[in-house]
Amino acid sequence: MCVYLYLYTTRQSLQSTKLYGWNLLNMKTEMERQKVSGKWWCIANSDICETYPDSLYVPKSLPEEVIRSCAEFRSRDRLPVLCWYNAKKHTGILRCAQPLPGATGKFSVHDESVIKEARLTCPSEELVIFDARSRVAAGGNMLKGKGTEDTVNRYKLCKLLFLDIANIHAMRESIDKLHKVCCNPSNTHWLSQLESSQWLKHCSSVLRGAYTVARHVEDHGAMALIHCSDGWDRTSQLSSLAQLLLDPFYRTYHGFKILVEKEWLAFGHKFEHRLGHPLHSQERSPVFLQFLDCIWQVMQQFPAAFEFNEQYLLAIANHLNSGWFGTFLYNSNQERLSQDLRLTTVSMWAYLDALKLTATNPSYVETSELLRPQTSLRRLHLWFTYLLQYDDASLAAKSDICEGEDSISSKAHTNTSLVVWVPNDRAPLCHDCHQAFTALRRKHHCRACGQVFCGECTRQRIRLPRFGYYRPERVCDACFRIYGEDDTDTGFVVVGGPNH
């Protein structure tokens, strides 16, 4: 069960940080960076779609009345709009929600006009519609008054491809099974249980779909239109991943933040529902986490193509549900603005900027080439640094596993003792420097004494086999001085020296 802890700060403290991290995305500025051609024009989204950005880019040849009529024929009024543009090839990516033909085959001439004019903006005059669902799922939606495009009779000269990506309920079931496997300390049937969760299979489907979109845009010179059902889950995954493969800017430290702000926050991904709000538990689904997992998979294949490293992704993944930041609260930018989050919470991006020294990839080499990842299940791996990051704690709770470690002496076992951690709510100040904890000065427990310290006072890492920690773990300076110079018989192995 997800626990929501909302962190509110005073206006005075926020003024001292100058609201850093908010107002990161300006849609017009971003589209100007992409050098959108004069065949597209920007209209203000005053009341067209409440889950879309303030500025919408649509074909210039169409009046606003046609655009509004088109929105009425799309689920949740989420009409086709341009979200990425290739100025060299005059191709791009559009996104929207499913149309509303229903079982009776209703149609909209204005919706067809928007698709047609978008197709005519690229030299090849080719437009491919990528439906993230399966053909069966799209057909089932027709019985609910929705459906997909009829490229035979209505949307002429357009191509329709189904990507067969499972829905949010299947993804929720998959991640629940995966968590159960990862939390089980037993190694029995590990691989078969991992396979039964189907998590990597789903990641493969999403990554393959995004690469298919990117190839059609880059290699075939086609316009791509992406949608799923409502256009805020699988559509966000496919659109943002395809842009990450196509545009090197989104692989930079700053550019990735713009990508998330644009494709996920501005285009209305339902973070509150998907992250497990207690009142909407049936809508919980790891859509954004799966997106981060897919990026990690690409990073394993192209380690020098990203300016940020794995710590960058881990920081975002670990704080999706922490409640420390206002970035991922609520379901849309409109809701976040109405709650005045920019004055009452800190942005996630300010925290990432504070981590830049440790979250930057020293091997980064900028390339404008399209990244062509291997999407086969054989080439994908478990994101172990995220999914197994607390694995040592589960090992410590199982004495039978500790007894099987050849590296632990019998003396270490006889001296094993339990470290009682001080609860977070009883530690308003760092135990060492006595400075107050803030949104950027985080709390950390020393694994040897259990007291709560800030990051500066727990910079040292040593192995603590007697407590079940076989990898370097965080300890305070005092515990490092006490145990760091002991011999190996005590069960402590020094990994790094003090930074004095």
XYZ file of C-alpha atoms in Angstrom:
500
model
C 0.000 0.000 0.000
C 1.375 3.403 -0.961
C 1.781 5.977 1.804
C 1.514 9.632 0.854
C 3.675 12.070 2.797
C 3.211 15.587 1.496
C 6.099 17.907 2.231
C 5.109 21.536 2.591
C 7.574 24.356 3.024
C 7.141 27.924 4.127
C 6.934 30.793 1.688
C 10.056 32.256 3.261
C 12.154 29.147 2.665
C 10.852 28.860 -0.891
C 11.794 32.437 -1.582
C 15.323 31.609 -0.436
C 15.505 28.900 -3.104
C 13.779 31.196 -5.645
C 11.295 28.474 -6.493
C 14.105 26.695 -8.310
C 12.955 23.824 -10.445
C 9.499 25.139 -11.262
C 8.474 26.801 -14.541
C 10.978 24.576 -16.308
C 8.969 23.991 -19.487
C 7.853 26.668 -21.892
C 6.085 24.900 -24.755
C 6.719 27.677 -27.253
C 10.420 27.832 -26.372
C 10.766 24.078 -26.716
C 9.046 24.007 -30.103
C 11.236 26.896 -31.248
C 14.272 24.808 -30.276
C 12.921 22.097 -32.567
C 12.520 24.702 -35.369
C 8.924 23.815 -36.190
C 8.112 24.833 -39.772
C 5.597 27.470 -40.797
C 3.122 24.754 -41.758
C 2.199 24.479 -38.077
C 0.727 27.163 -35.868
C 0.280 27.532 -32.149
C -3.172 28.049 -30.656
C -3.934 28.823 -27.038
C -5.525 25.975 -25.123
C -8.027 28.027 -23.153
C -10.882 25.521 -23.010
C -10.181 22.933 -25.714
C -8.706 20.186 -23.516
C -8.103 20.533 -19.781
C -5.404 17.818 -19.700
C -3.278 19.316 -22.499
C -0.545 22.012 -22.399
C -1.384 25.710 -22.660
C -0.030 25.862 -26.225
C -1.114 23.410 -28.932
C 0.580 22.981 -32.321
C -1.754 22.019 -35.162
C -1.680 22.308 -38.999
C -1.717 25.978 -39.986
C -4.144 25.415 -42.859
C -7.009 24.656 -40.443
C -9.076 27.252 -38.556
C -9.681 27.005 -34.821
C -13.295 25.926 -35.337
C -12.124 22.750 -37.078
C -9.668 22.060 -34.267
C -12.395 22.357 -31.643
C -14.700 20.073 -33.603
C -11.896 17.547 -33.963
C -11.397 17.525 -30.172
C -15.033 16.576 -29.671
C -14.483 13.393 -31.697
C -11.571 12.258 -29.519
C -11.732 10.641 -26.086
C -11.347 13.212 -23.283
C -11.106 15.924 -25.995
C -7.484 14.901 -26.534
C -7.133 15.822 -30.203
C -4.049 15.134 -32.404
C -1.333 17.741 -31.743
C 2.347 17.968 -32.651
C 4.743 17.143 -29.804
C 8.068 16.675 -31.633
C 9.440 17.893 -34.954
C 12.478 17.023 -37.104
C 13.389 20.245 -38.902
C 15.865 18.534 -41.248
C 13.404 15.966 -42.601
C 10.176 17.871 -41.873
C 8.712 14.879 -40.072
C 7.443 14.607 -36.538
C 5.347 12.916 -33.883
C 1.756 13.697 -32.980
C -0.181 12.316 -30.033
C -3.851 12.060 -29.140
C -6.509 9.775 -27.665
C -8.650 7.214 -29.496
C -11.457 8.446 -31.801
C -15.127 7.833 -31.011
C -16.603 5.915 -33.982
C -18.408 3.381 -31.789
C -20.125 0.261 -33.079
C -22.189 2.280 -35.580
C -19.128 3.670 -37.357
C -19.598 7.369 -36.644
C -17.056 9.714 -38.204
C -15.869 13.306 -38.119
C -14.866 15.126 -41.275
C -12.968 17.659 -39.190
C -10.981 14.957 -37.425
C -10.101 13.458 -40.785
C -9.052 16.919 -42.002
C -6.605 17.357 -39.124
C -4.993 13.980 -39.878
C -4.887 14.709 -43.601
C -3.286 18.128 -43.215
C -0.733 16.721 -40.773
C 0.146 14.057 -43.327
C 0.625 16.664 -46.064
C 3.139 18.647 -43.993
C 5.902 16.063 -44.561
C 7.578 15.565 -47.972
C 6.653 11.881 -48.183
C 2.984 12.653 -47.471
C 2.972 9.484 -45.373
C 1.359 9.224 -41.945
C 1.413 6.109 -39.772
C -1.096 5.748 -36.937
C 0.350 3.728 -34.056
C -2.362 2.266 -31.845
C -0.622 1.046 -28.682
C -3.343 -1.539 -28.050
C -3.986 -4.859 -29.735
C -6.507 -5.087 -32.563
C -8.830 -7.073 -30.280
C -8.671 -4.455 -27.520
C -9.365 -1.642 -29.971
C -12.331 -3.568 -31.339
C -13.664 -4.088 -27.831
C -13.608 -0.337 -27.253
C -15.911 0.138 -30.246
C -18.674 -1.513 -28.211
C -18.163 1.254 -25.631
C -18.616 4.014 -28.195
C -14.894 4.386 -28.914
C -12.478 2.477 -31.178
C -9.768 3.281 -33.690
C -9.302 4.855 -37.127
C -10.817 3.282 -40.236
C -7.929 3.669 -42.673
C -9.803 1.807 -45.422
C -12.868 4.004 -45.780
C -12.200 7.238 -43.904
C -8.555 8.081 -43.180
C -7.283 7.601 -46.713
C -3.571 7.108 -47.458
C -2.833 6.519 -43.755
C -1.352 3.331 -42.356
C -2.563 1.790 -39.074
C -0.275 -0.376 -36.908
C -1.255 -2.081 -33.635
C 1.616 -2.381 -31.143
C -0.054 -4.911 -28.823
C 1.020 -3.364 -25.498
C -0.890 -4.558 -22.438
C -3.148 -2.192 -20.466
C -2.568 -0.654 -17.023
C -4.237 -3.565 -15.213
C -1.896 -6.133 -16.740
C 1.084 -3.927 -15.845
C -0.132 -3.616 -12.254
C -0.462 -7.379 -11.942
C 3.006 -7.810 -13.440
C 4.780 -5.392 -11.088
C 3.010 -6.895 -8.069
C 4.308 -10.343 -9.021
C 7.769 -8.925 -9.625
C 7.855 -7.216 -6.229
C 6.829 -10.454 -4.561
C 9.668 -12.273 -6.308
C 12.227 -9.605 -5.418
C 11.149 -9.517 -1.771
C 11.505 -13.268 -1.420
C 15.003 -13.992 -0.012
C 14.973 -17.521 -1.372
C 16.896 -18.255 -4.566
C 14.684 -21.237 -5.372
C 13.063 -20.972 -8.812
C 14.293 -17.359 -9.145
C 14.458 -17.329 -12.932
C 11.151 -19.108 -13.456
C 9.386 -16.764 -11.019
C 10.963 -13.751 -12.703
C 9.704 -14.984 -16.058
C 6.204 -15.612 -14.688
C 5.882 -11.934 -13.703
C 6.222 -11.055 -17.436
C 7.721 -7.688 -16.496
C 10.606 -7.909 -18.933
C 8.216 -9.095 -21.649
C 6.093 -5.977 -21.140
C 9.197 -3.755 -21.150
C 10.245 -5.411 -24.395
C 6.843 -4.629 -25.962
C 7.005 -0.964 -24.955
C 10.605 -0.533 -26.111
C 9.929 -2.328 -29.396
C 6.914 -0.099 -30.029
C 8.893 3.086 -29.373
C 11.715 1.955 -31.659
C 9.177 1.140 -34.382
C 7.824 4.695 -34.151
C 11.344 6.168 -34.263
C 12.322 4.074 -37.312
C 9.279 5.197 -39.302
C 10.053 8.830 -38.546
C 13.809 8.640 -39.153
C 14.180 5.983 -41.863
C 10.876 6.245 -43.758
C 10.370 9.999 -43.445
C 6.813 9.537 -42.160
C 4.696 11.488 -39.712
C 3.763 9.378 -36.678
C 0.482 9.636 -34.771
C 0.436 7.775 -31.444
C -2.539 6.947 -29.262
C -3.817 4.275 -26.895
C -7.203 4.640 -25.195
C -7.179 8.008 -23.438
C -3.704 8.992 -24.598
C -2.004 9.536 -21.233
C -0.405 6.164 -20.394
C 1.013 4.017 -23.208
C 0.964 7.083 -25.470
C 3.259 8.949 -23.073
C 5.574 5.943 -22.893
C 5.850 5.528 -26.653
C 6.093 9.222 -27.493
C 8.748 10.048 -24.903
C 10.846 6.933 -25.566
C 10.736 7.504 -29.339
C 11.860 11.104 -28.837
C 14.647 9.937 -26.530
C 15.936 7.665 -29.298
C 15.587 10.371 -31.964
C 16.671 13.589 -30.248
C 20.068 13.814 -28.454
C 18.842 16.859 -26.503
C 16.539 14.645 -24.443
C 19.519 12.491 -23.488
C 21.207 15.395 -21.708
C 20.901 16.181 -18.006
C 18.618 19.156 -18.627
C 16.874 17.838 -21.725
C 15.486 14.770 -19.968
C 13.712 17.010 -17.469
C 12.134 18.894 -20.371
C 11.019 15.597 -21.914
C 9.301 14.474 -18.701
C 7.737 17.888 -18.162
C 6.359 17.915 -21.705
C 5.276 14.354 -22.429
C 4.174 13.323 -18.936
C 3.287 16.387 -16.885
C 2.054 18.846 -19.514
C 0.159 16.164 -21.450
C -1.676 14.981 -18.363
C -0.386 11.605 -17.231
C -2.480 10.720 -14.163
C 0.333 10.505 -11.636
C -1.950 10.643 -8.605
C -4.034 7.678 -9.760
C -1.195 5.650 -11.263
C 1.031 5.988 -8.198
C -1.643 4.440 -6.007
C -3.874 7.060 -4.414
C -5.960 5.175 -1.782
C -9.241 6.374 -3.315
C -8.265 5.088 -6.775
C -6.426 1.847 -6.015
C -7.799 0.109 -9.119
C -6.098 2.698 -11.317
C -2.671 2.093 -9.828
C -0.160 1.090 -12.487
C 3.649 1.398 -12.881
C 3.440 3.243 -16.208
C 6.091 5.866 -15.447
C 8.330 3.400 -13.614
C 8.218 1.152 -16.674
C 9.291 4.123 -18.772
C 12.327 4.605 -16.493
C 13.078 0.879 -16.694
C 13.042 1.039 -20.509
C 15.490 3.959 -20.422
C 17.771 1.935 -18.144
C 17.655 -0.893 -20.691
C 18.732 1.517 -23.446
C 21.494 2.907 -21.216
C 22.933 -0.593 -20.814
C 23.276 -0.864 -24.583
C 24.456 2.723 -25.187
C 26.346 3.697 -22.006
C 28.023 6.750 -23.564
C 24.893 8.214 -25.195
C 23.439 9.745 -22.014
C 24.779 12.728 -20.076
C 23.187 11.372 -16.882
C 23.864 8.048 -15.216
C 21.840 5.429 -13.363
C 21.789 7.458 -10.134
C 19.712 10.045 -11.986
C 17.044 7.462 -12.814
C 17.194 5.922 -9.345
C 16.609 9.295 -7.703
C 13.458 9.832 -9.763
C 12.180 6.281 -9.251
C 12.751 6.376 -5.491
C 10.935 9.681 -5.090
C 7.855 8.984 -7.211
C 5.957 8.077 -4.056
C 8.084 9.726 -1.388
C 5.909 12.858 -1.235
C 9.048 14.966 -0.860
C 8.381 16.931 -4.025
C 5.327 18.406 -5.698
C 6.373 17.489 -9.228
C 4.443 14.216 -9.388
C 1.417 15.181 -7.315
C -2.082 15.272 -8.845
C -3.190 14.235 -12.328
C -2.574 17.278 -14.515
C -0.825 20.622 -14.659
C -4.170 22.330 -14.245
C -4.709 20.554 -10.913
C -1.161 21.333 -9.784
C -1.649 25.002 -10.588
C -4.973 25.126 -8.754
C -3.273 23.691 -5.645
C -0.504 26.317 -5.831
C 2.194 23.643 -5.576
C 4.869 25.998 -6.850
C 4.496 28.009 -3.643
C 4.006 25.125 -1.224
C 6.348 22.361 -2.439
C 9.822 21.884 -3.887
C 10.383 20.576 -7.400
C 12.064 17.236 -8.071
C 14.320 18.936 -10.602
C 15.951 21.132 -7.944
C 16.943 17.975 -6.096
C 18.376 16.429 -9.274
C 20.442 19.541 -9.904
C 21.859 19.171 -6.406
C 22.921 15.622 -7.331
C 24.601 16.640 -10.573
C 28.137 15.770 -9.464
C 27.213 12.169 -8.722
C 24.461 11.727 -11.329
C 26.453 12.847 -14.385
C 27.935 10.303 -16.780
C 31.696 10.967 -17.164
C 31.770 8.816 -20.329
C 29.115 10.856 -22.138
C 29.704 11.486 -25.846
C 27.031 13.436 -27.706
C 25.735 11.774 -30.858
C 22.985 12.800 -33.253
C 22.512 9.240 -34.480
C 19.222 7.449 -33.910
C 19.700 4.989 -31.061
C 18.729 1.537 -32.292
C 18.294 -0.638 -29.213
C 17.942 -4.397 -29.232
C 14.425 -5.055 -27.948
C 14.573 -8.841 -27.830
C 13.822 -10.355 -24.434
C 17.255 -11.970 -24.579
C 18.911 -8.553 -24.471
C 16.905 -7.116 -21.563
C 17.872 -7.484 -17.922
C 16.317 -6.971 -14.509
C 16.904 -3.440 -13.212
C 18.513 -4.938 -10.130
C 19.923 -1.712 -8.671
C 16.370 -0.452 -8.272
C 14.326 -3.590 -7.731
C 16.903 -5.266 -5.459
C 18.262 -2.192 -3.703
C 16.948 -3.415 -0.337
C 17.968 -7.007 -0.902
C 20.683 -6.896 1.772
C 18.106 -6.016 4.428
C 16.068 -9.073 3.536
C 19.230 -11.213 3.688
C 20.009 -9.873 7.152
C 16.607 -11.013 8.377
C 17.342 -14.587 7.307
C 19.957 -16.182 9.534
C 20.069 -19.308 7.406
C 21.489 -17.314 4.505
C 24.060 -15.644 6.721
C 25.163 -19.055 7.960
C 25.872 -20.085 4.382
C 28.362 -17.281 3.765
C 31.871 -18.703 3.711
C 33.399 -15.248 4.163
C 31.915 -14.833 7.650
C 33.862 -16.273 10.520
C 32.274 -18.102 13.407
C 33.425 -15.333 15.739
C 31.483 -12.779 13.720
C 28.343 -14.887 14.089
C 28.652 -15.160 17.826
C 29.052 -11.377 18.132
C 26.127 -10.497 15.890
C 23.785 -7.924 17.466
C 20.693 -6.104 16.349
C 20.959 -2.441 15.382
C 17.802 -0.535 16.335
C 17.144 2.361 13.970
C 15.936 5.651 15.385
C 12.534 6.484 13.781
C 12.653 9.309 11.225
C 9.944 11.296 12.992
C 12.060 11.440 16.165
C 15.052 12.976 14.415
C 14.441 16.613 13.355
C 18.209 17.339 13.414
C 21.306 15.543 12.188
C 22.816 13.544 15.069
C 26.304 14.862 14.245
C 26.188 18.418 12.831
C 22.773 19.215 14.398
C 21.491 20.940 11.277
C 17.773 20.700 10.507
C 16.633 18.358 7.757
C 15.023 19.952 4.699
C 13.749 18.885 1.296
C 17.333 18.868 0.027
C 19.096 17.839 3.252
C 17.847 14.273 3.478
C 17.822 11.846 6.397
C 20.126 8.814 6.341
C 20.537 6.037 8.893
C 23.965 4.806 9.886
C 23.900 1.030 9.381
C 26.204 0.465 12.372
C 24.611 2.597 15.131
C 21.098 3.320 13.786
C 21.213 7.082 14.378
C 19.911 9.563 11.784
C 22.395 11.804 9.968
C 22.516 14.089 6.940
C 24.323 13.065 3.764
C 27.465 15.063 4.592
C 27.876 13.232 7.892
C 27.412 9.763 6.376
C 29.742 9.870 3.396
C 31.732 6.782 4.355
C 30.951 3.256 3.131
C 32.074 -0.009 4.737
C 30.916 -3.603 4.584
C 29.126 -4.950 7.669
C 28.879 -8.730 7.216
C 27.815 -9.382 10.804
C 24.602 -7.433 10.122
C 24.052 -9.022 6.734
C 25.510 -6.161 4.662
C 27.954 -7.672 2.173
C 28.225 -4.566 0.028
C 29.554 -1.165 1.113
C 26.889 0.559 3.221
C 26.495 4.060 4.614
C 27.924 4.721 8.101
C 28.517 7.864 10.138
C 32.006 9.302 10.681
C 32.126 8.133 14.300
C 31.326 4.520 13.428
C 33.834 4.628 10.614
C 36.553 5.728 13.047
C 35.549 2.997 15.497
C 35.284 0.099 13.097
C 37.249 1.228 10.052
C 40.661 0.331 11.482
C 39.605 -2.969 13.072
C 40.937 -6.189 11.633
C 38.746 -8.474 9.532
C 38.028 -10.775 12.456
C 35.574 -8.231 13.817
C 33.410 -8.680 10.754
C 33.987 -5.169 9.394
C 35.842 -4.605 6.106
C 37.039 -1.093 5.253
C 36.102 0.122 1.786
C 36.917 3.865 1.842
C 38.796 6.224 4.098
C 37.509 9.380 5.777
C 37.405 12.580 3.749
C 39.285 14.794 6.187
